[in-house]
Amino acid sequence: MPYMDSKNADRLINTYADMILRISFMYLKQTCDAEDICQDIFLKLLSGEYTFDSPAHEKSWIIRTTINACKDHLRTAFWKRSQTIDAILEIPAPNAPESELLDLVMCLPRNYRVSIYLHYYEGYQVKEIAAMYGKTENAISTYLRRGRQKLRQMLDK
């Protein structure tokens, strides 16, 4: 499938932009960085010679590439030595839709947060998340279990 035509670019953006932004935000907790990752993913996809067996394969590739781009972003020296404007000014970034549960999920450690998002919001099974995340199924199951336990504790307070 040629990914350079404008019709396909529109389809990709309409289908995946929101998901890429949410996954990136779950990792990076900053809207501007999530938008940069989203743009990078689309540039990579549209300028590459990628072929996918199915829409599920395409979506899986996009999720895996998004996760890897976020990890790469967090590894950069700039990221390690800089602080966000929000941290400096102590003003929280505006949240997406008001949801007590989403706020609690955002407080979880990254592995729990991303695993819970992919499982409950995107509908992926443990096996699929493990393949995308590069972890074992047991690790993902543990992240989900521990994440749910932490959410229960937070909700009971």
JSON list of C-alpha atoms in Angstrom, two decimals:
[
{"chain": "A", "resi": 1, "resn": "MET", "atom": "CA", "xyz": [0.00, 0.00, 0.00]},
{"chain": "A", "resi": 2, "resn": "PRO", "atom": "CA", "xyz": [1.56, 3.36, -0.97]},
{"chain": "A", "resi": 3, "resn": "TYR", "atom": "CA", "xyz": [1.56, 5.52, 2.14]},
{"chain": "A", "resi": 4, "resn": "MET", "atom": "CA", "xyz": [2.57, 8.78, 0.43]},
{"chain": "A", "resi": 5, "resn": "ASP", "atom": "CA", "xyz": [-0.78, 9.72, -1.14]},
{"chain": "A", "resi": 6, "resn": "SER", "atom": "CA", "xyz": [-2.96, 12.35, 0.55]},
{"chain": "A", "resi": 7, "resn": "LYS", "atom": "CA", "xyz": [-6.04, 10.12, 0.81]},
{"chain": "A", "resi": 8, "resn": "ASN", "atom": "CA", "xyz": [-4.10, 7.52, 2.79]},
{"chain": "A", "resi": 9, "resn": "ALA", "atom": "CA", "xyz": [-2.42, 10.22, 4.89]},
{"chain": "A", "resi": 10, "resn": "ASP", "atom": "CA", "xyz": [-5.86, 11.56, 5.85]},
{"chain": "A", "resi": 11, "resn": "ARG", "atom": "CA", "xyz": [-7.04, 8.04, 6.72]},
{"chain": "A", "resi": 12, "resn": "LEU", "atom": "CA", "xyz": [-4.00, 7.40, 8.91]},
{"chain": "A", "resi": 13, "resn": "ILE", "atom": "CA", "xyz": [-4.31, 10.71, 10.73]},
{"chain": "A", "resi": 14, "resn": "ASN", "atom": "CA", "xyz": [-8.05, 10.31, 11.30]},
{"chain": "A", "resi": 15, "resn": "THR", "atom": "CA", "xyz": [-7.61, 6.73, 12.49]},
{"chain": "A", "resi": 16, "resn": "TYR", "atom": "CA", "xyz": [-4.47, 6.89, 14.62]},
{"chain": "A", "resi": 17, "resn": "ALA", "atom": "CA", "xyz": [-3.60, 10.47, 15.66]},
{"chain": "A", "resi": 18, "resn": "ASP", "atom": "CA", "xyz": [-5.73, 10.44, 18.81]},
{"chain": "A", "resi": 19, "resn": "MET", "atom": "CA", "xyz": [-4.38, 7.05, 19.89]},
{"chain": "A", "resi": 20, "resn": "ILE", "atom": "CA", "xyz": [-0.75, 8.09, 19.30]},
{"chain": "A", "resi": 21, "resn": "LEU", "atom": "CA", "xyz": [-1.29, 11.30, 21.29]},
{"chain": "A", "resi": 22, "resn": "ARG", "atom": "CA", "xyz": [-2.87, 9.41, 24.20]},
{"chain": "A", "resi": 23, "resn": "ILE", "atom": "CA", "xyz": [-0.12, 6.77, 24.35]},
{"chain": "A", "resi": 24, "resn": "SER", "atom": "CA", "xyz": [2.57, 9.45, 24.11]},
{"chain": "A", "resi": 25, "resn": "PHE", "atom": "CA", "xyz": [0.90, 11.52, 26.80]},
{"chain": "A", "resi": 26, "resn": "MET", "atom": "CA", "xyz": [0.69, 8.46, 29.05]},
{"chain": "A", "resi": 27, "resn": "TYR", "atom": "CA", "xyz": [4.45, 8.08, 28.71]},
{"chain": "A", "resi": 28, "resn": "LEU", "atom": "CA", "xyz": [5.63, 11.68, 28.65]},
{"chain": "A", "resi": 29, "resn": "LYS", "atom": "CA", "xyz": [2.89, 13.51, 30.60]},
{"chain": "A", "resi": 30, "resn": "GLN", "atom": "CA", "xyz": [3.34, 16.57, 28.38]},
{"chain": "A", "resi": 31, "resn": "THR", "atom": "CA", "xyz": [1.07, 17.56, 25.53]},
{"chain": "A", "resi": 32, "resn": "CYS", "atom": "CA", "xyz": [3.78, 19.30, 23.48]},
{"chain": "A", "resi": 33, "resn": "ASP", "atom": "CA", "xyz": [6.09, 16.27, 23.59]},
{"chain": "A", "resi": 34, "resn": "ALA", "atom": "CA", "xyz": [3.19, 13.95, 22.75]},
{"chain": "A", "resi": 35, "resn": "GLU", "atom": "CA", "xyz": [2.40, 16.09, 19.72]},
{"chain": "A", "resi": 36, "resn": "ASP", "atom": "CA", "xyz": [6.05, 15.92, 18.61]},
{"chain": "A", "resi": 37, "resn": "ILE", "atom": "CA", "xyz": [6.03, 12.13, 18.89]},
{"chain": "A", "resi": 38, "resn": "CYS", "atom": "CA", "xyz": [2.78, 11.98, 16.90]},
{"chain": "A", "resi": 39, "resn": "GLN", "atom": "CA", "xyz": [4.28, 14.08, 14.13]},
{"chain": "A", "resi": 40, "resn": "ASP", "atom": "CA", "xyz": [7.44, 11.94, 14.09]},
{"chain": "A", "resi": 41, "resn": "ILE", "atom": "CA", "xyz": [5.42, 8.72, 13.82]},
{"chain": "A", "resi": 42, "resn": "PHE", "atom": "CA", "xyz": [3.42, 10.02, 10.85]},
{"chain": "A", "resi": 43, "resn": "LEU", "atom": "CA", "xyz": [6.55, 11.31, 9.11]},
{"chain": "A", "resi": 44, "resn": "LYS", "atom": "CA", "xyz": [8.21, 7.94, 9.56]},
{"chain": "A", "resi": 45, "resn": "LEU", "atom": "CA", "xyz": [5.13, 6.07, 8.35]},
{"chain": "A", "resi": 46, "resn": "LEU", "atom": "CA", "xyz": [4.45, 8.31, 5.36]},
{"chain": "A", "resi": 47, "resn": "SER", "atom": "CA", "xyz": [8.05, 8.54, 4.20]},
{"chain": "A", "resi": 48, "resn": "GLY", "atom": "CA", "xyz": [8.85, 4.84, 4.63]},
{"chain": "A", "resi": 49, "resn": "GLU", "atom": "CA", "xyz": [8.15, 1.84, 2.45]},
{"chain": "A", "resi": 50, "resn": "TYR", "atom": "CA", "xyz": [6.01, -0.09, 4.91]},
{"chain": "A", "resi": 51, "resn": "THR", "atom": "CA", "xyz": [3.59, -2.85, 4.03]},
{"chain": "A", "resi": 52, "resn": "PHE", "atom": "CA", "xyz": [1.20, -4.33, 6.51]},
{"chain": "A", "resi": 53, "resn": "ASP", "atom": "CA", "xyz": [-0.65, -7.63, 6.40]},
{"chain": "A", "resi": 54, "resn": "SER", "atom": "CA", "xyz": [-3.80, -6.25, 8.00]},
{"chain": "A", "resi": 55, "resn": "PRO", "atom": "CA", "xyz": [-5.21, -3.21, 9.80]},
{"chain": "A", "resi": 56, "resn": "ALA", "atom": "CA", "xyz": [-4.37, -4.94, 13.10]},
{"chain": "A", "resi": 57, "resn": "HIS", "atom": "CA", "xyz": [-0.73, -5.31, 11.99]},
{"chain": "A", "resi": 58, "resn": "GLU", "atom": "CA", "xyz": [-0.67, -1.64, 10.99]},
{"chain": "A", "resi": 59, "resn": "LYS", "atom": "CA", "xyz": [-2.11, -0.55, 14.36]},
{"chain": "A", "resi": 60, "resn": "SER", "atom": "CA", "xyz": [0.28, -2.79, 16.26]},
{"chain": "A", "resi": 61, "resn": "TRP", "atom": "CA", "xyz": [3.26, -1.34, 14.35]},
{"chain": "A", "resi": 62, "resn": "ILE", "atom": "CA", "xyz": [2.11, 2.20, 15.10]},
{"chain": "A", "resi": 63, "resn": "ILE", "atom": "CA", "xyz": [1.68, 1.45, 18.82]},
{"chain": "A", "resi": 64, "resn": "ARG", "atom": "CA", "xyz": [5.07, -0.27, 19.05]},
{"chain": "A", "resi": 65, "resn": "THR", "atom": "CA", "xyz": [6.77, 2.57, 17.16]},
{"chain": "A", "resi": 66, "resn": "THR", "atom": "CA", "xyz": [5.07, 5.14, 19.40]},
{"chain": "A", "resi": 67, "resn": "ILE", "atom": "CA", "xyz": [6.25, 3.37, 22.56]},
{"chain": "A", "resi": 68, "resn": "ASN", "atom": "CA", "xyz": [9.79, 3.13, 21.20]},
{"chain": "A", "resi": 69, "resn": "ALA", "atom": "CA", "xyz": [9.79, 6.82, 20.21]},
{"chain": "A", "resi": 70, "resn": "CYS", "atom": "CA", "xyz": [8.65, 7.78, 23.72]},
{"chain": "A", "resi": 71, "resn": "LYS", "atom": "CA", "xyz": [11.37, 5.65, 25.29]},
{"chain": "A", "resi": 72, "resn": "ASP", "atom": "CA", "xyz": [13.97, 7.21, 22.98]},
{"chain": "A", "resi": 73, "resn": "HIS", "atom": "CA", "xyz": [12.70, 10.67, 23.90]},
{"chain": "A", "resi": 74, "resn": "LEU", "atom": "CA", "xyz": [13.02, 9.91, 27.60]},
{"chain": "A", "resi": 75, "resn": "ARG", "atom": "CA", "xyz": [16.60, 8.68, 27.08]},
{"chain": "A", "resi": 76, "resn": "THR", "atom": "CA", "xyz": [17.86, 11.89, 25.50]},
{"chain": "A", "resi": 77, "resn": "ALA", "atom": "CA", "xyz": [20.32, 13.99, 27.48]},
{"chain": "A", "resi": 78, "resn": "PHE", "atom": "CA", "xyz": [18.11, 17.05, 27.04]},
{"chain": "A", "resi": 79, "resn": "TRP", "atom": "CA", "xyz": [15.21, 15.32, 28.75]},
{"chain": "A", "resi": 80, "resn": "LYS", "atom": "CA", "xyz": [17.38, 14.16, 31.66]},
{"chain": "A", "resi": 81, "resn": "ARG", "atom": "CA", "xyz": [18.79, 17.64, 32.32]},
{"chain": "A", "resi": 82, "resn": "SER", "atom": "CA", "xyz": [15.72, 19.76, 31.74]},
{"chain": "A", "resi": 83, "resn": "GLN", "atom": "CA", "xyz": [12.59, 20.53, 33.68]},
{"chain": "A", "resi": 84, "resn": "THR", "atom": "CA", "xyz": [9.20, 21.26, 32.29]},
{"chain": "A", "resi": 85, "resn": "ILE", "atom": "CA", "xyz": [7.73, 24.73, 32.45]},
{"chain": "A", "resi": 86, "resn": "ASP", "atom": "CA", "xyz": [4.89, 23.18, 34.44]},
{"chain": "A", "resi": 87, "resn": "ALA", "atom": "CA", "xyz": [7.35, 21.92, 37.07]},
{"chain": "A", "resi": 88, "resn": "ILE", "atom": "CA", "xyz": [9.10, 25.27, 37.27]},
{"chain": "A", "resi": 89, "resn": "LEU", "atom": "CA", "xyz": [5.91, 27.29, 37.56]},
{"chain": "A", "resi": 90, "resn": "GLU", "atom": "CA", "xyz": [4.10, 24.59, 39.54]},
{"chain": "A", "resi": 91, "resn": "ILE", "atom": "CA", "xyz": [1.08, 24.94, 37.30]},
{"chain": "A", "resi": 92, "resn": "PRO", "atom": "CA", "xyz": [-0.41, 21.64, 36.16]},
{"chain": "A", "resi": 93, "resn": "ALA", "atom": "CA", "xyz": [-0.99, 21.14, 32.46]},
{"chain": "A", "resi": 94, "resn": "PRO", "atom": "CA", "xyz": [-4.66, 21.10, 31.50]},
{"chain": "A", "resi": 95, "resn": "ASN", "atom": "CA", "xyz": [-6.04, 17.61, 31.57]},
{"chain": "A", "resi": 96, "resn": "ALA", "atom": "CA", "xyz": [-8.11, 15.97, 28.90]},
{"chain": "A", "resi": 97, "resn": "PRO", "atom": "CA", "xyz": [-11.70, 15.17, 29.88]},
{"chain": "A", "resi": 98, "resn": "GLU", "atom": "CA", "xyz": [-12.33, 15.44, 33.58]},
{"chain": "A", "resi": 99, "resn": "SER", "atom": "CA", "xyz": [-12.26, 11.95, 34.99]},
{"chain": "A", "resi": 100, "resn": "GLU", "atom": "CA", "xyz": [-11.27, 10.92, 38.48]},
{"chain": "A", "resi": 101, "resn": "LEU", "atom": "CA", "xyz": [-10.27, 7.48, 37.24]},
{"chain": "A", "resi": 102, "resn": "LEU", "atom": "CA", "xyz": [-8.10, 8.87, 34.43]},
{"chain": "A", "resi": 103, "resn": "ASP", "atom": "CA", "xyz": [-6.39, 11.17, 36.94]},
{"chain": "A", "resi": 104, "resn": "LEU", "atom": "CA", "xyz": [-5.68, 8.17, 39.16]},
{"chain": "A", "resi": 105, "resn": "VAL", "atom": "CA", "xyz": [-4.37, 6.11, 36.22]},
{"chain": "A", "resi": 106, "resn": "MET", "atom": "CA", "xyz": [-2.01, 8.99, 35.36]},
{"chain": "A", "resi": 107, "resn": "CYS", "atom": "CA", "xyz": [-0.57, 8.77, 38.89]},
{"chain": "A", "resi": 108, "resn": "LEU", "atom": "CA", "xyz": [0.48, 5.15, 38.40]},
{"chain": "A", "resi": 109, "resn": "PRO", "atom": "CA", "xyz": [4.05, 4.18, 37.47]},
{"chain": "A", "resi": 110, "resn": "ARG", "atom": "CA", "xyz": [4.63, 4.18, 33.70]},
{"chain": "A", "resi": 111, "resn": "ASN", "atom": "CA", "xyz": [4.56, 0.39, 33.17]},
{"chain": "A", "resi": 112, "resn": "TYR", "atom": "CA", "xyz": [1.24, 0.08, 35.01]},
{"chain": "A", "resi": 113, "resn": "ARG", "atom": "CA", "xyz": [-0.21, 3.19, 33.35]},
{"chain": "A", "resi": 114, "resn": "VAL", "atom": "CA", "xyz": [0.60, 2.14, 29.77]},
{"chain": "A", "resi": 115, "resn": "SER", "atom": "CA", "xyz": [-0.43, -1.50, 30.31]},
{"chain": "A", "resi": 116, "resn": "ILE", "atom": "CA", "xyz": [-3.77, -0.47, 31.79]},
{"chain": "A", "resi": 117, "resn": "TYR", "atom": "CA", "xyz": [-4.35, 1.98, 28.95]},
{"chain": "A", "resi": 118, "resn": "LEU", "atom": "CA", "xyz": [-3.62, -0.55, 26.21]},
{"chain": "A", "resi": 119, "resn": "HIS", "atom": "CA", "xyz": [-5.70, -3.25, 27.91]},
{"chain": "A", "resi": 120, "resn": "TYR", "atom": "CA", "xyz": [-8.77, -1.28, 28.99]},
{"chain": "A", "resi": 121, "resn": "TYR", "atom": "CA", "xyz": [-8.88, 1.65, 26.59]},
{"chain": "A", "resi": 122, "resn": "GLU", "atom": "CA", "xyz": [-7.54, 0.07, 23.38]},
{"chain": "A", "resi": 123, "resn": "GLY", "atom": "CA", "xyz": [-8.86, -3.44, 24.07]},
{"chain": "A", "resi": 124, "resn": "TYR", "atom": "CA", "xyz": [-5.63, -5.41, 23.64]},
{"chain": "A", "resi": 125, "resn": "GLN", "atom": "CA", "xyz": [-5.09, -8.77, 25.27]},
{"chain": "A", "resi": 126, "resn": "VAL", "atom": "CA", "xyz": [-2.12, -9.47, 27.55]},
{"chain": "A", "resi": 127, "resn": "LYS", "atom": "CA", "xyz": [-0.35, -11.47, 24.84]},
{"chain": "A", "resi": 128, "resn": "GLU", "atom": "CA", "xyz": [-0.67, -8.62, 22.33]},
{"chain": "A", "resi": 129, "resn": "ILE", "atom": "CA", "xyz": [0.54, -6.01, 24.82]},
{"chain": "A", "resi": 130, "resn": "ALA", "atom": "CA", "xyz": [3.52, -8.19, 25.70]},
{"chain": "A", "resi": 131, "resn": "ALA", "atom": "CA", "xyz": [4.48, -8.40, 22.03]},
{"chain": "A", "resi": 132, "resn": "MET", "atom": "CA", "xyz": [4.12, -4.65, 21.51]},
{"chain": "A", "resi": 133, "resn": "TYR", "atom": "CA", "xyz": [5.85, -3.73, 24.74]},
{"chain": "A", "resi": 134, "resn": "GLY", "atom": "CA", "xyz": [8.72, -6.20, 24.36]},
{"chain": "A", "resi": 135, "resn": "LYS", "atom": "CA", "xyz": [7.95, -7.82, 27.72]},
{"chain": "A", "resi": 136, "resn": "THR", "atom": "CA", "xyz": [6.78, -11.26, 28.80]},
{"chain": "A", "resi": 137, "resn": "GLU", "atom": "CA", "xyz": [3.10, -12.02, 29.27]},
{"chain": "A", "resi": 138, "resn": "ASN", "atom": "CA", "xyz": [3.78, -12.59, 32.97]},
{"chain": "A", "resi": 139, "resn": "ALA", "atom": "CA", "xyz": [5.29, -9.11, 33.27]},
{"chain": "A", "resi": 140, "resn": "ILE", "atom": "CA", "xyz": [2.24, -7.51, 31.62]},
{"chain": "A", "resi": 141, "resn": "SER", "atom": "CA", "xyz": [-0.13, -9.53, 33.80]},
{"chain": "A", "resi": 142, "resn": "THR", "atom": "CA", "xyz": [1.82, -8.39, 36.85]},
{"chain": "A", "resi": 143, "resn": "TYR", "atom": "CA", "xyz": [1.68, -4.74, 35.71]},
{"chain": "A", "resi": 144, "resn": "LEU", "atom": "CA", "xyz": [-2.09, -5.01, 35.22]},
{"chain": "A", "resi": 145, "resn": "ARG", "atom": "CA", "xyz": [-2.63, -6.74, 38.57]},
{"chain": "A", "resi": 146, "resn": "ARG", "atom": "CA", "xyz": [-0.46, -4.30, 40.50]},
{"chain": "A", "resi": 147, "resn": "GLY", "atom": "CA", "xyz": [-1.94, -1.34, 38.67]},
{"chain": "A", "resi": 148, "resn": "ARG", "atom": "CA", "xyz": [-5.48, -2.46, 39.54]},
{"chain": "A", "resi": 149, "resn": "GLN", "atom": "CA", "xyz": [-4.42, -2.96, 43.18]},
{"chain": "A", "resi": 150, "resn": "LYS", "atom": "CA", "xyz": [-2.95, 0.54, 43.33]},
{"chain": "A", "resi": 151, "resn": "LEU", "atom": "CA", "xyz": [-6.10, 1.98, 41.74]},
{"chain": "A", "resi": 152, "resn": "ARG", "atom": "CA", "xyz": [-8.27, 0.17, 44.30]},
{"chain": "A", "resi": 153, "resn": "GLN", "atom": "CA", "xyz": [-6.15, 1.57, 47.13]},
{"chain": "A", "resi": 154, "resn": "MET", "atom": "CA", "xyz": [-6.41, 5.09, 45.70]},
{"chain": "A", "resi": 155, "resn": "LEU", "atom": "CA", "xyz": [-10.18, 4.79, 45.24]},
{"chain": "A", "resi": 156, "resn": "ASP", "atom": "CA", "xyz": [-10.69, 3.51, 48.78]},
{"chain": "A", "resi": 157, "resn": "LYS", "atom": "CA", "xyz": [-8.99, 6.56, 50.30]}
]
